[in-house]
Amino acid sequence: MSAKSATESKVEVITRMFPSDANPAGNVFGGEILKQIDIVAGIVAQRHCGTNAVTASIDRVDFLKPVFVGDLLILNARLNCIKNSSMEIEVKVESENLRSGLRTMTGTAMVTSVALDDGGKPTTVPKLLLQTEEEKKKFAEGLARMEQRSKERRREKAR
């Protein structure tokens, strides 16, 4: 299993928001945006590990600005960190008004995915090549978050 760079698995997905994605006032449902975040993070995870991958957690979701019917939803996702079978994926969400061309940062999320083997059990993922100082920083920050989530899960199980 050879190491891969974050660039090899990064993804940009663009989709248009329709009335079925929104409330009567034209604001896109947060749940629809979460669905799109989950989809794009899954693509990044599977590109990196080459196996099935499932979402283990979505945390630190911030909805910064509304997205409206007719807007493009632009999701950029990249791998920050890996640990054994887990991968932390950062997703940035923008909207684009097609009439004005104005792009707005509308949200961010951190998604943890777990690679699974053909039997549905967690499996080791390829190492992540860290090529830039920014990638090294994101890896260290992601590793700290992964360790914090692990501690929280152990505390919950002990209750």
Short mmCIF file of N, CA and C in Angstrom, two decimals:
data_model
loop_
_atom_site.label_atom_id
_atom_site.label_comp_id
_atom_site.label_asym_id
_atom_site.label_seq_id
_atom_site.Cartn_x
_atom_site.Cartn_y
_atom_site.Cartn_z
N MET A 1 0.86 -1.17 0.00
CA MET A 1 0.00 0.00 0.00
C MET A 1 0.91 1.24 0.00
N SER A 2 0.90 1.97 -1.09
CA SER A 2 1.78 3.13 -1.18
C SER A 2 1.08 4.39 -0.67
N ALA A 3 1.89 5.29 -0.12
CA ALA A 3 1.38 6.54 0.41
C ALA A 3 0.82 7.40 -0.72
N LYS A 4 -0.12 8.28 -0.36
CA LYS A 4 -0.75 9.17 -1.32
C LYS A 4 -0.74 10.59 -0.77
N SER A 5 -0.74 11.55 -1.66
CA SER A 5 -0.82 12.95 -1.24
C SER A 5 -2.28 13.37 -1.08
N ALA A 6 -2.49 14.44 -0.34
CA ALA A 6 -3.84 14.98 -0.17
C ALA A 6 -4.40 15.47 -1.51
N THR A 7 -3.52 15.92 -2.38
CA THR A 7 -3.93 16.42 -3.70
C THR A 7 -4.59 15.31 -4.53
N GLU A 8 -4.12 14.07 -4.36
CA GLU A 8 -4.66 12.96 -5.15
C GLU A 8 -6.12 12.67 -4.84
N SER A 9 -6.59 13.02 -3.66
CA SER A 9 -7.96 12.68 -3.29
C SER A 9 -8.88 13.89 -3.16
N LYS A 10 -8.35 15.10 -3.30
CA LYS A 10 -9.22 16.28 -3.11
C LYS A 10 -10.31 16.32 -4.17
N VAL A 11 -11.42 16.96 -3.81
CA VAL A 11 -12.60 16.96 -4.67
C VAL A 11 -13.28 18.32 -4.64
N GLU A 12 -13.78 18.73 -5.80
CA GLU A 12 -14.70 19.87 -5.87
C GLU A 12 -15.96 19.36 -6.55
N VAL A 13 -17.09 19.55 -5.88
CA VAL A 13 -18.38 19.15 -6.41
C VAL A 13 -19.25 20.40 -6.49
N ILE A 14 -19.90 20.56 -7.63
CA ILE A 14 -20.80 21.70 -7.83
C ILE A 14 -22.17 21.16 -8.19
N THR A 15 -23.17 21.63 -7.47
CA THR A 15 -24.55 21.22 -7.74
C THR A 15 -25.46 22.43 -7.60
N ARG A 16 -26.58 22.41 -8.30
CA ARG A 16 -27.52 23.52 -8.25
C ARG A 16 -28.63 23.22 -7.25
N MET A 17 -29.04 24.24 -6.51
CA MET A 17 -30.08 24.09 -5.52
C MET A 17 -31.45 24.44 -6.12
N PHE A 18 -32.39 23.54 -5.90
CA PHE A 18 -33.73 23.66 -6.47
C PHE A 18 -34.77 23.85 -5.37
N PRO A 19 -36.02 24.21 -5.73
CA PRO A 19 -37.06 24.41 -4.72
C PRO A 19 -37.26 23.20 -3.80
N SER A 20 -37.05 21.99 -4.29
CA SER A 20 -37.21 20.80 -3.45
C SER A 20 -36.12 20.71 -2.37
N ASP A 21 -35.07 21.51 -2.48
CA ASP A 21 -33.97 21.52 -1.51
C ASP A 21 -34.16 22.57 -0.43
N ALA A 22 -35.29 23.31 -0.47
CA ALA A 22 -35.41 24.50 0.37
C ALA A 22 -36.77 24.62 1.05
N ASN A 23 -36.82 25.53 2.02
CA ASN A 23 -38.07 25.85 2.69
C ASN A 23 -38.87 26.84 1.83
N PRO A 24 -40.12 27.18 2.23
CA PRO A 24 -40.94 28.08 1.40
C PRO A 24 -40.33 29.46 1.18
N ALA A 25 -39.41 29.89 2.04
CA ALA A 25 -38.77 31.20 1.87
C ALA A 25 -37.60 31.15 0.89
N GLY A 26 -37.24 29.94 0.43
CA GLY A 26 -36.15 29.82 -0.54
C GLY A 26 -34.79 29.56 0.05
N ASN A 27 -34.72 29.35 1.37
CA ASN A 27 -33.46 29.01 2.01
C ASN A 27 -33.24 27.50 1.94
N VAL A 28 -32.06 27.10 1.45
CA VAL A 28 -31.75 25.67 1.34
C VAL A 28 -31.67 25.07 2.75
N PHE A 29 -32.28 23.89 2.90
CA PHE A 29 -32.27 23.18 4.18
C PHE A 29 -30.84 22.84 4.59
N GLY A 30 -30.55 23.00 5.87
CA GLY A 30 -29.26 22.58 6.41
C GLY A 30 -29.03 21.10 6.18
N GLY A 31 -30.09 20.31 6.24
CA GLY A 31 -29.98 18.87 6.02
C GLY A 31 -29.53 18.54 4.61
N GLU A 32 -29.96 19.33 3.64
CA GLU A 32 -29.53 19.12 2.25
C GLU A 32 -28.04 19.43 2.12
N ILE A 33 -27.61 20.50 2.77
CA ILE A 33 -26.19 20.85 2.72
C ILE A 33 -25.37 19.77 3.43
N LEU A 34 -25.87 19.26 4.56
CA LEU A 34 -25.17 18.16 5.26
C LEU A 34 -25.07 16.92 4.37
N LYS A 35 -26.13 16.62 3.64
CA LYS A 35 -26.10 15.48 2.72
C LYS A 35 -24.99 15.65 1.69
N GLN A 36 -24.89 16.85 1.12
CA GLN A 36 -23.87 17.12 0.12
C GLN A 36 -22.46 17.05 0.73
N ILE A 37 -22.31 17.52 1.97
CA ILE A 37 -21.04 17.42 2.68
C ILE A 37 -20.66 15.96 2.85
N ASP A 38 -21.61 15.13 3.24
CA ASP A 38 -21.37 13.70 3.45
C ASP A 38 -20.96 13.03 2.14
N ILE A 39 -21.61 13.38 1.05
CA ILE A 39 -21.29 12.79 -0.25
C ILE A 39 -19.87 13.15 -0.68
N VAL A 40 -19.52 14.42 -0.62
CA VAL A 40 -18.20 14.85 -1.08
C VAL A 40 -17.09 14.30 -0.18
N ALA A 41 -17.33 14.23 1.12
CA ALA A 41 -16.33 13.65 2.03
C ALA A 41 -16.14 12.16 1.72
N GLY A 42 -17.22 11.48 1.39
CA GLY A 42 -17.13 10.06 1.03
C GLY A 42 -16.30 9.83 -0.22
N ILE A 43 -16.42 10.73 -1.17
CA ILE A 43 -15.62 10.62 -2.39
C ILE A 43 -14.13 10.77 -2.06
N VAL A 44 -13.79 11.76 -1.24
CA VAL A 44 -12.39 11.96 -0.84
C VAL A 44 -11.87 10.72 -0.14
N ALA A 45 -12.65 10.19 0.81
CA ALA A 45 -12.21 9.02 1.58
C ALA A 45 -11.98 7.83 0.65
N GLN A 46 -12.91 7.56 -0.24
CA GLN A 46 -12.76 6.40 -1.13
C GLN A 46 -11.63 6.58 -2.13
N ARG A 47 -11.42 7.80 -2.57
CA ARG A 47 -10.27 8.06 -3.46
C ARG A 47 -8.96 7.73 -2.74
N HIS A 48 -8.89 8.08 -1.46
CA HIS A 48 -7.64 7.84 -0.72
C HIS A 48 -7.44 6.37 -0.40
N CYS A 49 -8.48 5.71 0.12
CA CYS A 49 -8.28 4.35 0.62
C CYS A 49 -8.51 3.28 -0.44
N GLY A 50 -9.27 3.58 -1.49
CA GLY A 50 -9.51 2.59 -2.53
C GLY A 50 -10.45 1.47 -2.11
N THR A 51 -11.13 1.64 -0.99
CA THR A 51 -12.11 0.66 -0.52
C THR A 51 -13.39 1.40 -0.16
N ASN A 52 -14.37 0.65 0.33
CA ASN A 52 -15.56 1.30 0.85
C ASN A 52 -15.15 2.13 2.06
N ALA A 53 -15.83 3.24 2.27
CA ALA A 53 -15.60 4.09 3.44
C ALA A 53 -16.94 4.60 3.91
N VAL A 54 -17.10 4.67 5.23
CA VAL A 54 -18.35 5.15 5.81
C VAL A 54 -18.07 6.33 6.73
N THR A 55 -19.08 7.16 6.90
CA THR A 55 -18.96 8.31 7.78
C THR A 55 -19.09 7.85 9.23
N ALA A 56 -18.10 8.19 10.03
CA ALA A 56 -18.13 7.87 11.47
C ALA A 56 -18.65 9.06 12.27
N SER A 57 -18.31 10.27 11.82
CA SER A 57 -18.81 11.47 12.51
C SER A 57 -18.72 12.68 11.59
N ILE A 58 -19.62 13.59 11.82
CA ILE A 58 -19.55 14.92 11.21
C ILE A 58 -19.59 15.88 12.38
N ASP A 59 -18.51 16.63 12.54
CA ASP A 59 -18.51 17.56 13.65
C ASP A 59 -17.99 18.92 13.21
N ARG A 60 -18.19 19.84 14.06
CA ARG A 60 -17.82 21.22 13.82
C ARG A 60 -18.38 21.70 12.48
N VAL A 61 -19.69 21.51 12.33
CA VAL A 61 -20.38 22.05 11.16
C VAL A 61 -20.78 23.48 11.49
N ASP A 62 -20.37 24.39 10.65
CA ASP A 62 -20.75 25.79 10.82
C ASP A 62 -21.48 26.26 9.58
N PHE A 63 -22.72 26.72 9.76
CA PHE A 63 -23.47 27.33 8.69
C PHE A 63 -23.26 28.84 8.85
N LEU A 64 -22.49 29.43 7.96
CA LEU A 64 -22.08 30.83 8.10
C LEU A 64 -23.05 31.80 7.43
N LYS A 65 -23.57 31.41 6.27
CA LYS A 65 -24.49 32.26 5.51
C LYS A 65 -25.51 31.35 4.83
N PRO A 66 -26.69 31.89 4.49
CA PRO A 66 -27.68 31.05 3.82
C PRO A 66 -27.32 30.77 2.36
N VAL A 67 -27.88 29.67 1.87
CA VAL A 67 -27.81 29.31 0.46
C VAL A 67 -29.25 29.36 -0.05
N PHE A 68 -29.44 29.88 -1.25
CA PHE A 68 -30.79 30.09 -1.75
C PHE A 68 -31.08 29.24 -2.98
N VAL A 69 -32.37 29.02 -3.21
CA VAL A 69 -32.81 28.31 -4.42
C VAL A 69 -32.22 29.01 -5.63
N GLY A 70 -31.70 28.23 -6.56
CA GLY A 70 -31.09 28.76 -7.78
C GLY A 70 -29.59 28.92 -7.67
N ASP A 71 -29.07 28.99 -6.44
CA ASP A 71 -27.62 29.11 -6.26
C ASP A 71 -26.92 27.80 -6.62
N LEU A 72 -25.66 27.92 -7.00
CA LEU A 72 -24.80 26.76 -7.06
C LEU A 72 -24.27 26.51 -5.65
N LEU A 73 -24.17 25.25 -5.28
CA LEU A 73 -23.52 24.85 -4.04
C LEU A 73 -22.18 24.26 -4.45
N ILE A 74 -21.10 24.84 -3.96
CA ILE A 74 -19.75 24.43 -4.34
C ILE A 74 -19.07 23.89 -3.09
N LEU A 75 -18.72 22.60 -3.15
CA LEU A 75 -18.08 21.95 -2.00
C LEU A 75 -16.66 21.56 -2.38
N ASN A 76 -15.71 22.01 -1.59
CA ASN A 76 -14.31 21.64 -1.76
C ASN A 76 -13.91 20.83 -0.55
N ALA A 77 -13.41 19.62 -0.80
CA ALA A 77 -13.06 18.72 0.30
C ALA A 77 -11.65 18.19 0.11
N ARG A 78 -10.96 18.06 1.24
CA ARG A 78 -9.58 17.56 1.21
C ARG A 78 -9.30 16.76 2.47
N LEU A 79 -8.39 15.83 2.32
CA LEU A 79 -7.97 14.99 3.44
C LEU A 79 -6.97 15.77 4.28
N ASN A 80 -7.25 15.86 5.59
CA ASN A 80 -6.34 16.53 6.51
C ASN A 80 -5.41 15.55 7.20
N CYS A 81 -5.97 14.40 7.61
CA CYS A 81 -5.25 13.52 8.51
C CYS A 81 -5.75 12.09 8.38
N ILE A 82 -4.86 11.14 8.62
CA ILE A 82 -5.26 9.73 8.68
C ILE A 82 -4.68 9.12 9.94
N LYS A 83 -5.38 8.09 10.43
CA LYS A 83 -4.91 7.34 11.60
C LYS A 83 -5.48 5.94 11.48
N ASN A 84 -4.63 4.98 11.19
CA ASN A 84 -5.04 3.59 11.02
C ASN A 84 -6.10 3.46 9.92
N SER A 85 -7.37 3.32 10.33
CA SER A 85 -8.45 3.17 9.35
C SER A 85 -9.29 4.44 9.21
N SER A 86 -9.00 5.46 10.02
CA SER A 86 -9.79 6.69 10.03
C SER A 86 -9.14 7.80 9.22
N MET A 87 -10.00 8.64 8.64
CA MET A 87 -9.55 9.78 7.84
C MET A 87 -10.37 11.00 8.22
N GLU A 88 -9.70 12.13 8.47
CA GLU A 88 -10.41 13.37 8.70
C GLU A 88 -10.42 14.18 7.41
N ILE A 89 -11.62 14.57 6.99
CA ILE A 89 -11.81 15.32 5.76
C ILE A 89 -12.40 16.68 6.10
N GLU A 90 -11.78 17.72 5.58
CA GLU A 90 -12.26 19.08 5.76
C GLU A 90 -13.08 19.47 4.54
N VAL A 91 -14.26 20.02 4.78
CA VAL A 91 -15.13 20.44 3.68
C VAL A 91 -15.44 21.92 3.83
N LYS A 92 -15.22 22.65 2.75
CA LYS A 92 -15.58 24.06 2.69
C LYS A 92 -16.72 24.21 1.70
N VAL A 93 -17.74 24.97 2.10
CA VAL A 93 -18.96 25.11 1.31
C VAL A 93 -19.12 26.57 0.89
N GLU A 94 -19.33 26.76 -0.40
CA GLU A 94 -19.60 28.10 -0.93
C GLU A 94 -20.90 28.05 -1.72
N SER A 95 -21.50 29.22 -1.89
CA SER A 95 -22.61 29.33 -2.83
C SER A 95 -22.20 30.33 -3.90
N GLU A 96 -22.80 30.17 -5.07
CA GLU A 96 -22.56 31.13 -6.14
C GLU A 96 -23.89 31.53 -6.74
N ASN A 97 -24.14 32.83 -6.74
CA ASN A 97 -25.32 33.37 -7.41
C ASN A 97 -24.98 33.46 -8.89
N LEU A 98 -25.70 32.70 -9.71
CA LEU A 98 -25.40 32.64 -11.14
C LEU A 98 -25.67 33.96 -11.87
N ARG A 99 -26.57 34.75 -11.36
CA ARG A 99 -26.88 36.02 -12.02
C ARG A 99 -25.78 37.05 -11.78
N SER A 100 -25.31 37.13 -10.53
CA SER A 100 -24.31 38.15 -10.20
C SER A 100 -22.88 37.61 -10.26
N GLY A 101 -22.76 36.29 -10.16
CA GLY A 101 -21.43 35.68 -10.12
C GLY A 101 -20.79 35.74 -8.74
N LEU A 102 -21.51 36.28 -7.77
CA LEU A 102 -20.98 36.45 -6.42
C LEU A 102 -20.86 35.09 -5.72
N ARG A 103 -19.66 34.81 -5.22
CA ARG A 103 -19.41 33.59 -4.44
C ARG A 103 -19.32 33.98 -2.97
N THR A 104 -19.95 33.16 -2.12
CA THR A 104 -19.98 33.42 -0.69
C THR A 104 -19.61 32.16 0.07
N MET A 105 -18.69 32.28 1.03
CA MET A 105 -18.38 31.16 1.91
C MET A 105 -19.59 30.96 2.82
N THR A 106 -20.22 29.79 2.74
CA THR A 106 -21.46 29.56 3.48
C THR A 106 -21.34 28.54 4.60
N GLY A 107 -20.25 27.76 4.61
CA GLY A 107 -20.14 26.78 5.69
C GLY A 107 -18.85 25.99 5.64
N THR A 108 -18.60 25.29 6.74
CA THR A 108 -17.44 24.40 6.86
C THR A 108 -17.85 23.20 7.68
N ALA A 109 -17.12 22.10 7.52
CA ALA A 109 -17.38 20.90 8.32
C ALA A 109 -16.14 20.05 8.37
N MET A 110 -16.04 19.26 9.43
CA MET A 110 -15.01 18.23 9.57
C MET A 110 -15.73 16.89 9.61
N VAL A 111 -15.31 15.98 8.74
CA VAL A 111 -15.94 14.67 8.63
C VAL A 111 -14.89 13.60 8.89
N THR A 112 -15.24 12.62 9.72
CA THR A 112 -14.36 11.48 9.92
C THR A 112 -14.98 10.28 9.21
N SER A 113 -14.19 9.67 8.32
CA SER A 113 -14.61 8.47 7.61
C SER A 113 -13.72 7.32 8.01
N VAL A 114 -14.28 6.11 7.94
CA VAL A 114 -13.54 4.90 8.27
C VAL A 114 -13.55 3.99 7.05
N ALA A 115 -12.35 3.51 6.67
CA ALA A 115 -12.22 2.58 5.55
C ALA A 115 -12.63 1.19 6.01
N LEU A 116 -13.37 0.49 5.14
CA LEU A 116 -13.83 -0.86 5.46
C LEU A 116 -13.33 -1.85 4.41
N ASP A 117 -13.01 -3.06 4.87
CA ASP A 117 -12.62 -4.12 3.93
C ASP A 117 -13.88 -4.75 3.35
N ASP A 118 -13.73 -5.77 2.52
CA ASP A 118 -14.87 -6.41 1.88
C ASP A 118 -15.82 -7.08 2.87
N GLY A 119 -15.32 -7.37 4.07
CA GLY A 119 -16.16 -7.97 5.11
C GLY A 119 -16.82 -6.95 6.02
N GLY A 120 -16.61 -5.66 5.73
CA GLY A 120 -17.23 -4.61 6.53
C GLY A 120 -16.47 -4.26 7.80
N LYS A 121 -15.24 -4.70 7.91
CA LYS A 121 -14.42 -4.42 9.08
C LYS A 121 -13.44 -3.28 8.76
N PRO A 122 -13.10 -2.43 9.76
CA PRO A 122 -12.12 -1.37 9.52
C PRO A 122 -10.81 -1.93 8.97
N THR A 123 -10.24 -1.21 8.00
CA THR A 123 -9.00 -1.63 7.37
C THR A 123 -8.04 -0.45 7.28
N THR A 124 -6.77 -0.76 7.29
CA THR A 124 -5.74 0.28 7.25
C THR A 124 -5.79 1.06 5.94
N VAL A 125 -5.58 2.37 6.04
CA VAL A 125 -5.56 3.23 4.86
C VAL A 125 -4.12 3.58 4.50
N PRO A 126 -3.89 3.97 3.24
CA PRO A 126 -2.53 4.38 2.85
C PRO A 126 -2.07 5.58 3.68
N LYS A 127 -0.78 5.65 3.91
CA LYS A 127 -0.19 6.80 4.60
C LYS A 127 -0.45 8.05 3.77
N LEU A 128 -0.41 9.20 4.44
CA LEU A 128 -0.62 10.48 3.78
C LEU A 128 0.72 11.17 3.61
N LEU A 129 1.07 11.46 2.36
CA LEU A 129 2.30 12.20 2.07
C LEU A 129 2.07 13.67 2.42
N LEU A 130 2.90 14.21 3.27
CA LEU A 130 2.80 15.61 3.67
C LEU A 130 3.86 16.38 2.91
N GLN A 131 3.44 17.18 1.94
CA GLN A 131 4.38 17.82 1.03
C GLN A 131 4.64 19.29 1.33
N THR A 132 3.72 19.94 2.05
CA THR A 132 3.88 21.37 2.33
C THR A 132 3.76 21.61 3.83
N GLU A 133 4.19 22.78 4.25
CA GLU A 133 4.05 23.15 5.67
C GLU A 133 2.57 23.22 6.06
N GLU A 134 1.73 23.69 5.16
CA GLU A 134 0.28 23.76 5.41
C GLU A 134 -0.28 22.36 5.63
N GLU A 135 0.13 21.38 4.82
CA GLU A 135 -0.34 20.00 4.99
C GLU A 135 0.14 19.42 6.32
N LYS A 136 1.36 19.72 6.70
CA LYS A 136 1.89 19.25 8.00
C LYS A 136 1.10 19.85 9.15
N LYS A 137 0.78 21.13 9.03
CA LYS A 137 -0.02 21.82 10.07
C LYS A 137 -1.42 21.21 10.16
N LYS A 138 -2.07 21.03 9.01
CA LYS A 138 -3.42 20.45 9.00
C LYS A 138 -3.42 19.03 9.56
N PHE A 139 -2.36 18.26 9.24
CA PHE A 139 -2.25 16.90 9.76
C PHE A 139 -2.16 16.92 11.28
N ALA A 140 -1.30 17.77 11.84
CA ALA A 140 -1.13 17.85 13.29
C ALA A 140 -2.43 18.30 13.97
N GLU A 141 -3.09 19.28 13.41
CA GLU A 141 -4.36 19.75 13.98
C GLU A 141 -5.42 18.66 13.89
N GLY A 142 -5.46 17.96 12.76
CA GLY A 142 -6.43 16.87 12.57
C GLY A 142 -6.17 15.72 13.53
N LEU A 143 -4.91 15.38 13.73
CA LEU A 143 -4.56 14.31 14.66
C LEU A 143 -5.00 14.66 16.07
N ALA A 144 -4.82 15.90 16.47
CA ALA A 144 -5.26 16.34 17.80
C ALA A 144 -6.78 16.21 17.93
N ARG A 145 -7.52 16.59 16.87
CA ARG A 145 -8.99 16.46 16.92
C ARG A 145 -9.39 14.99 16.98
N MET A 146 -8.72 14.14 16.19
CA MET A 146 -9.05 12.71 16.18
C MET A 146 -8.81 12.11 17.56
N GLU A 147 -7.73 12.47 18.20
CA GLU A 147 -7.43 11.96 19.54
C GLU A 147 -8.46 12.46 20.55
N GLN A 148 -8.89 13.71 20.42
CA GLN A 148 -9.92 14.25 21.31
C GLN A 148 -11.24 13.50 21.12
N ARG A 149 -11.63 13.23 19.88
CA ARG A 149 -12.87 12.49 19.63
C ARG A 149 -12.77 11.09 20.22
N SER A 150 -11.61 10.46 20.11
CA SER A 150 -11.40 9.12 20.66
C SER A 150 -11.56 9.13 22.18
N LYS A 151 -11.00 10.13 22.84
CA LYS A 151 -11.15 10.27 24.30
C LYS A 151 -12.62 10.41 24.68
N GLU A 152 -13.33 11.24 23.92
CA GLU A 152 -14.75 11.47 24.20
C GLU A 152 -15.56 10.18 24.04
N ARG A 153 -15.25 9.38 23.01
CA ARG A 153 -15.95 8.11 22.81
C ARG A 153 -15.68 7.15 23.97
N ARG A 154 -14.43 7.10 24.43
CA ARG A 154 -14.10 6.22 25.57
C ARG A 154 -14.85 6.65 26.83
N ARG A 155 -14.95 7.97 27.06
CA ARG A 155 -15.69 8.46 28.22
C ARG A 155 -17.17 8.08 28.13
N GLU A 156 -17.74 8.19 26.93
CA GLU A 156 -19.15 7.82 26.74
C GLU A 156 -19.39 6.34 26.99
N LYS A 157 -18.47 5.51 26.52
CA LYS A 157 -18.61 4.06 26.72
C LYS A 157 -18.49 3.68 28.19
N ALA A 158 -17.71 4.46 28.95
CA ALA A 158 -17.50 4.16 30.37
C ALA A 158 -18.70 4.53 31.22
N ARG A 159 -19.61 5.30 30.70
CA ARG A 159 -20.80 5.75 31.48
C ARG A 159 -21.76 4.63 31.70
#
